[in-house]
XYZ file of C-alpha atoms in Angstrom:
314
model
C -6.977 15.476 -6.611
C -6.416 15.237 -2.854
C -6.636 11.912 -1.059
C -10.091 12.483 0.469
C -11.688 13.403 -2.862
C -9.870 10.536 -4.572
C -11.261 8.050 -2.050
C -14.802 9.377 -2.533
C -14.371 9.113 -6.296
C -13.063 5.548 -6.072
C -15.796 4.570 -3.627
C -18.461 5.785 -6.042
C -16.839 3.850 -8.873
C -16.495 0.570 -7.003
C -20.037 0.806 -5.616
C -21.312 1.230 -9.178
C -19.174 -1.643 -10.434
C -20.353 -3.858 -7.588
C -23.902 -3.743 -9.024
C -22.653 -5.815 -11.968
C -21.176 -8.545 -9.805
C -22.560 -11.890 -8.604
C -23.826 -12.114 -5.035
C -20.744 -14.012 -3.859
C -18.520 -11.133 -4.993
C -20.757 -8.702 -3.092
C -20.237 -10.852 0.009
C -16.499 -10.897 -0.591
C -16.310 -7.103 -0.920
C -18.401 -6.740 2.225
C -15.811 -8.837 4.046
C -12.975 -6.706 2.642
C -14.752 -3.506 3.710
C -14.868 -4.862 7.252
C -11.104 -5.376 6.994
C -10.862 -1.653 6.177
C -9.493 -2.068 2.668
C -9.318 1.323 0.942
C -11.791 2.305 -1.821
C -8.880 2.357 -4.268
C -7.979 -1.228 -3.422
C -11.593 -2.400 -3.708
C -11.976 -0.655 -7.054
C -8.902 -2.472 -8.363
C -10.263 -5.803 -7.084
C -13.521 -5.301 -8.970
C -11.853 -4.120 -12.176
C -9.740 -7.272 -12.180
C -12.744 -9.486 -11.437
C -14.687 -7.804 -14.253
C -11.871 -8.445 -16.715
C -11.643 -12.113 -15.714
C -15.396 -12.709 -15.713
C -15.803 -11.088 -19.124
C -13.077 -13.384 -20.410
C -14.931 -16.425 -19.020
C -18.063 -15.390 -20.906
C -16.135 -14.592 -24.087
C -14.529 -18.053 -24.042
C -17.909 -19.707 -23.322
C -16.484 -21.131 -20.116
C -19.362 -19.403 -18.352
C -22.500 -20.008 -20.416
C -24.360 -16.899 -19.229
C -25.304 -13.532 -20.682
C -23.940 -11.314 -17.913
C -21.287 -11.278 -15.198
C -23.934 -11.177 -12.492
C -25.200 -14.606 -13.551
C -21.857 -16.440 -13.391
C -22.431 -19.258 -10.877
C -19.897 -20.472 -8.352
C -20.028 -23.862 -10.125
C -18.097 -22.250 -13.005
C -15.287 -21.272 -10.632
C -15.371 -24.592 -8.815
C -14.870 -26.585 -12.030
C -12.518 -24.154 -13.748
C -9.634 -26.049 -15.408
C -6.107 -24.949 -14.634
C -5.461 -24.793 -18.387
C -8.084 -22.050 -18.658
C -6.452 -19.958 -15.942
C -3.079 -20.453 -17.599
C -4.558 -19.371 -20.934
C -6.006 -16.227 -19.366
C -2.636 -15.289 -17.870
C -0.825 -16.031 -21.134
C -3.169 -13.767 -23.071
C -2.420 -10.940 -20.649
C 1.295 -11.530 -21.133
C 0.838 -11.438 -24.911
C -0.863 -8.068 -24.534
C 2.443 -6.801 -23.078
C 0.926 -6.019 -19.682
C 3.512 -5.199 -17.024
C 4.381 -8.167 -14.847
C 3.243 -6.189 -11.815
C -0.231 -5.748 -13.380
C -0.511 -9.467 -14.118
C 0.626 -10.291 -10.593
C -2.020 -7.931 -9.213
C -4.757 -9.732 -11.175
C -3.556 -13.133 -9.991
C -3.423 -11.890 -6.401
C -6.973 -10.571 -6.667
C -8.281 -13.895 -7.995
C -6.330 -15.861 -5.404
C -7.924 -13.767 -2.702
C -11.446 -14.320 -4.046
C -10.983 -18.074 -4.479
C -9.477 -18.376 -1.004
C -12.521 -16.603 0.428
C -14.965 -18.871 -1.406
C -13.133 -22.078 -0.460
C -12.159 -21.322 3.154
C -13.672 -18.148 4.572
C -17.158 -17.649 3.131
C -19.115 -15.753 5.821
C -17.299 -17.795 8.440
C -19.400 -20.840 7.493
C -18.895 -23.811 5.198
C -16.959 -23.049 1.996
C -18.995 -22.499 -1.156
C -16.785 -25.078 -2.858
C -13.556 -26.876 -2.025
C -11.532 -27.077 -5.231
C -9.308 -23.988 -5.422
C -7.665 -23.942 -8.848
C -5.838 -20.706 -8.020
C -3.713 -22.548 -5.462
C -1.853 -24.077 -8.391
C -0.947 -20.677 -9.834
C 2.442 -19.510 -8.593
C 3.296 -15.834 -8.350
C 6.695 -15.196 -9.895
C 9.283 -13.141 -8.083
C 9.484 -9.480 -8.966
C 11.800 -8.484 -11.747
C 14.162 -5.789 -10.396
C 12.679 -3.343 -12.896
C 9.267 -3.854 -11.267
C 10.444 -2.839 -7.817
C 8.422 0.159 -6.647
C 11.352 2.488 -6.458
C 13.915 0.989 -8.828
C 14.178 4.278 -10.714
C 15.010 6.020 -7.471
C 17.541 3.435 -6.301
C 20.254 4.207 -8.829
C 23.949 4.952 -8.448
C 23.165 8.390 -7.020
C 22.102 6.811 -3.745
C 24.851 7.031 -1.175
C 24.662 5.849 2.434
C 26.642 8.917 3.529
C 23.667 11.006 2.422
C 21.395 8.932 4.617
C 23.549 9.415 7.687
C 24.066 13.121 7.108
C 20.443 13.803 6.288
C 18.952 11.915 9.243
C 21.447 13.504 11.631
C 20.557 16.931 10.252
C 16.843 16.346 10.660
C 17.269 15.084 14.227
C 19.804 17.574 15.587
C 20.168 20.679 13.399
C 16.920 21.375 11.552
C 15.170 23.035 14.507
C 17.950 25.566 15.072
C 16.638 27.928 12.387
C 12.963 27.601 13.219
C 10.743 30.211 14.825
C 9.159 29.524 18.201
C 5.872 28.568 16.538
C 7.604 26.328 14.003
C 9.574 24.573 16.750
C 6.336 23.714 18.573
C 4.961 21.799 15.579
C 8.334 20.284 14.726
C 8.833 18.873 18.227
C 5.298 17.469 18.215
C 5.952 15.488 15.020
C 9.698 14.939 15.288
C 9.606 11.246 16.255
C 6.924 10.452 13.697
C 8.684 12.266 10.862
C 12.036 10.718 11.748
C 10.486 7.238 11.701
C 8.923 7.864 8.291
C 12.133 9.235 6.802
C 14.158 6.361 8.263
C 11.900 3.802 6.599
C 11.911 5.600 3.267
C 15.693 5.868 3.238
C 16.735 2.518 4.675
C 13.964 0.096 3.668
C 12.343 -0.883 0.382
C 9.147 1.074 1.038
C 6.996 3.607 -0.778
C 5.153 6.565 0.646
C 1.762 5.053 -0.241
C 2.712 1.832 1.557
C 3.579 3.690 4.760
C 0.188 5.412 4.617
C -1.464 1.964 4.550
C 0.719 0.568 7.379
C -1.387 -0.737 10.282
C -0.545 -1.562 13.873
C -0.745 -5.265 13.052
C 1.941 -4.894 10.377
C 4.781 -4.288 12.837
C 6.980 -7.182 13.929
C 9.784 -5.262 15.592
C 10.864 -8.257 17.655
C 12.086 -9.755 14.375
C 13.104 -6.413 12.828
C 10.374 -6.603 10.195
C 7.319 -4.785 8.962
C 4.667 -6.174 6.618
C 4.038 -4.063 3.527
C 0.955 -4.422 1.324
C 2.427 -4.125 -2.143
C -0.568 -4.550 -4.451
C -3.989 -5.986 -3.815
C -3.497 -8.745 -1.194
C 0.172 -9.276 -2.032
C 2.115 -8.682 1.176
C 5.835 -8.694 1.747
C 7.943 -8.890 4.896
C 10.508 -6.102 4.882
C 13.588 -6.265 7.077
C 14.262 -2.870 8.634
C 17.515 -1.324 9.778
C 18.546 -0.782 13.393
C 18.096 2.957 12.803
C 14.538 2.505 11.521
C 13.615 0.129 14.340
C 14.762 2.575 17.006
C 12.944 5.389 15.233
C 9.723 3.352 15.186
C 10.065 2.551 18.896
C 10.575 6.243 19.693
C 7.445 7.157 17.746
C 5.458 4.396 19.466
C 6.417 5.872 22.834
C 4.651 9.152 21.994
C 1.934 7.916 19.628
C -0.819 7.587 22.244
C -0.120 10.815 24.079
C 0.368 13.100 21.074
C -1.927 11.562 18.470
C -4.513 9.773 20.625
C -3.488 6.491 19.065
C -4.880 3.209 20.376
C -3.766 -0.408 20.459
C -6.430 -1.385 17.893
C -4.572 -3.609 15.435
C -6.385 -2.326 12.335
C -5.663 1.310 13.179
C -3.323 3.230 10.891
C 0.143 3.312 12.419
C 1.176 6.770 11.272
C -1.222 9.447 12.492
C -1.524 13.208 12.280
C -3.445 15.873 14.202
C -6.052 18.036 12.495
C -8.132 20.504 14.533
C -7.296 18.552 17.641
C -8.461 15.239 16.182
C -6.321 12.254 15.263
C -6.514 11.049 11.650
C -4.481 8.647 9.486
C -1.594 10.412 7.809
C -2.069 11.120 4.092
C 0.216 10.708 1.116
C 0.188 14.472 0.642
C 1.331 15.077 4.235
C 4.284 12.713 3.835
C 5.220 14.267 0.498
C 5.183 17.701 2.076
C 7.324 16.704 5.050
C 9.801 14.996 2.701
C 10.137 18.175 0.646
C 10.334 20.365 3.749
C 13.272 18.502 5.262
C 15.148 17.854 2.026
C 14.841 21.477 0.912
C 16.193 22.655 4.249
C 19.020 20.135 4.119
C 19.977 21.006 0.557
C 20.153 24.675 1.566
C 22.813 23.730 4.092
C 25.132 21.892 1.730
C 27.298 23.097 -1.071
C 25.432 23.855 -4.295
C 28.030 21.808 -6.108
C 26.972 18.705 -4.227
C 24.356 16.368 -5.565
C 20.925 16.915 -3.970
C 19.505 14.165 -1.813
C 17.358 11.950 -4.087
C 14.606 11.515 -1.470
C 12.636 14.475 -2.820
C 12.496 12.683 -6.183
C 10.981 9.711 -4.421
C 8.042 11.801 -3.222
C 7.376 12.986 -6.763
C 7.423 9.417 -8.102
C 4.468 8.348 -6.007
C 1.794 10.899 -6.951
C -1.388 11.291 -4.927
C -2.139 7.557 -4.871
């Protein structure tokens, strides 16, 4: 399923699920829509809320007959022991730590909204039990690309590959191919530099916004899962590549300075659109296939193409 159809599908699902939710969750989702959260992210929020709310009813913590009727008073008076019990039950079900962390992040985000940000007015309540829940550090096996970052990765490959893409790739292209390559060269080089030298995934680069760049401190902010964000230190190579792309972003892709705008853009029928996962996967395969054709068949292929296959469509 391509990204556009997937987003429509997820939007339909989360809109349907939203009908089951209390009014304060509807308000929360409305706020997240204004922050341009993707339909996939909103669907995951609501699935996690549904699981938690159903648990509250099952445990008689919320004395109601449906999720929609759970009052904010239930959340305001929720004991920490109950939250701990909920998390422990998930752990006993052998859920991945990343899935449990996602649920906690979702609930933290909702409680923060209700206690500090509700419609920009007075909080609905002040006691935020989720503040006492600490997110544990990732286990190395939960890192997004731990399977990819094995002993096959070699920095010499990175240097050789990026140099090839920047200086040699265009030599075998037709005139028409060169036109498109030169248009996207800085963008593609920036993407490849981040994938090869920073702990990033293709899907995370698709979600990267203007506001997420802190190049003065050699960092970018990556949205890992739900509202869990992580500062990633980038290499000197990646920083320079990002600056080069920024220099052409407005002219070639009609980019703006709007902070919520997608950072990586593409051109389609003369119009600027956010780059898709599929587009990045295709450019990864295009450059790695060309590079592997240039090296000895006895050499180990660059593992970047495997990274594209790990991600899927979303």
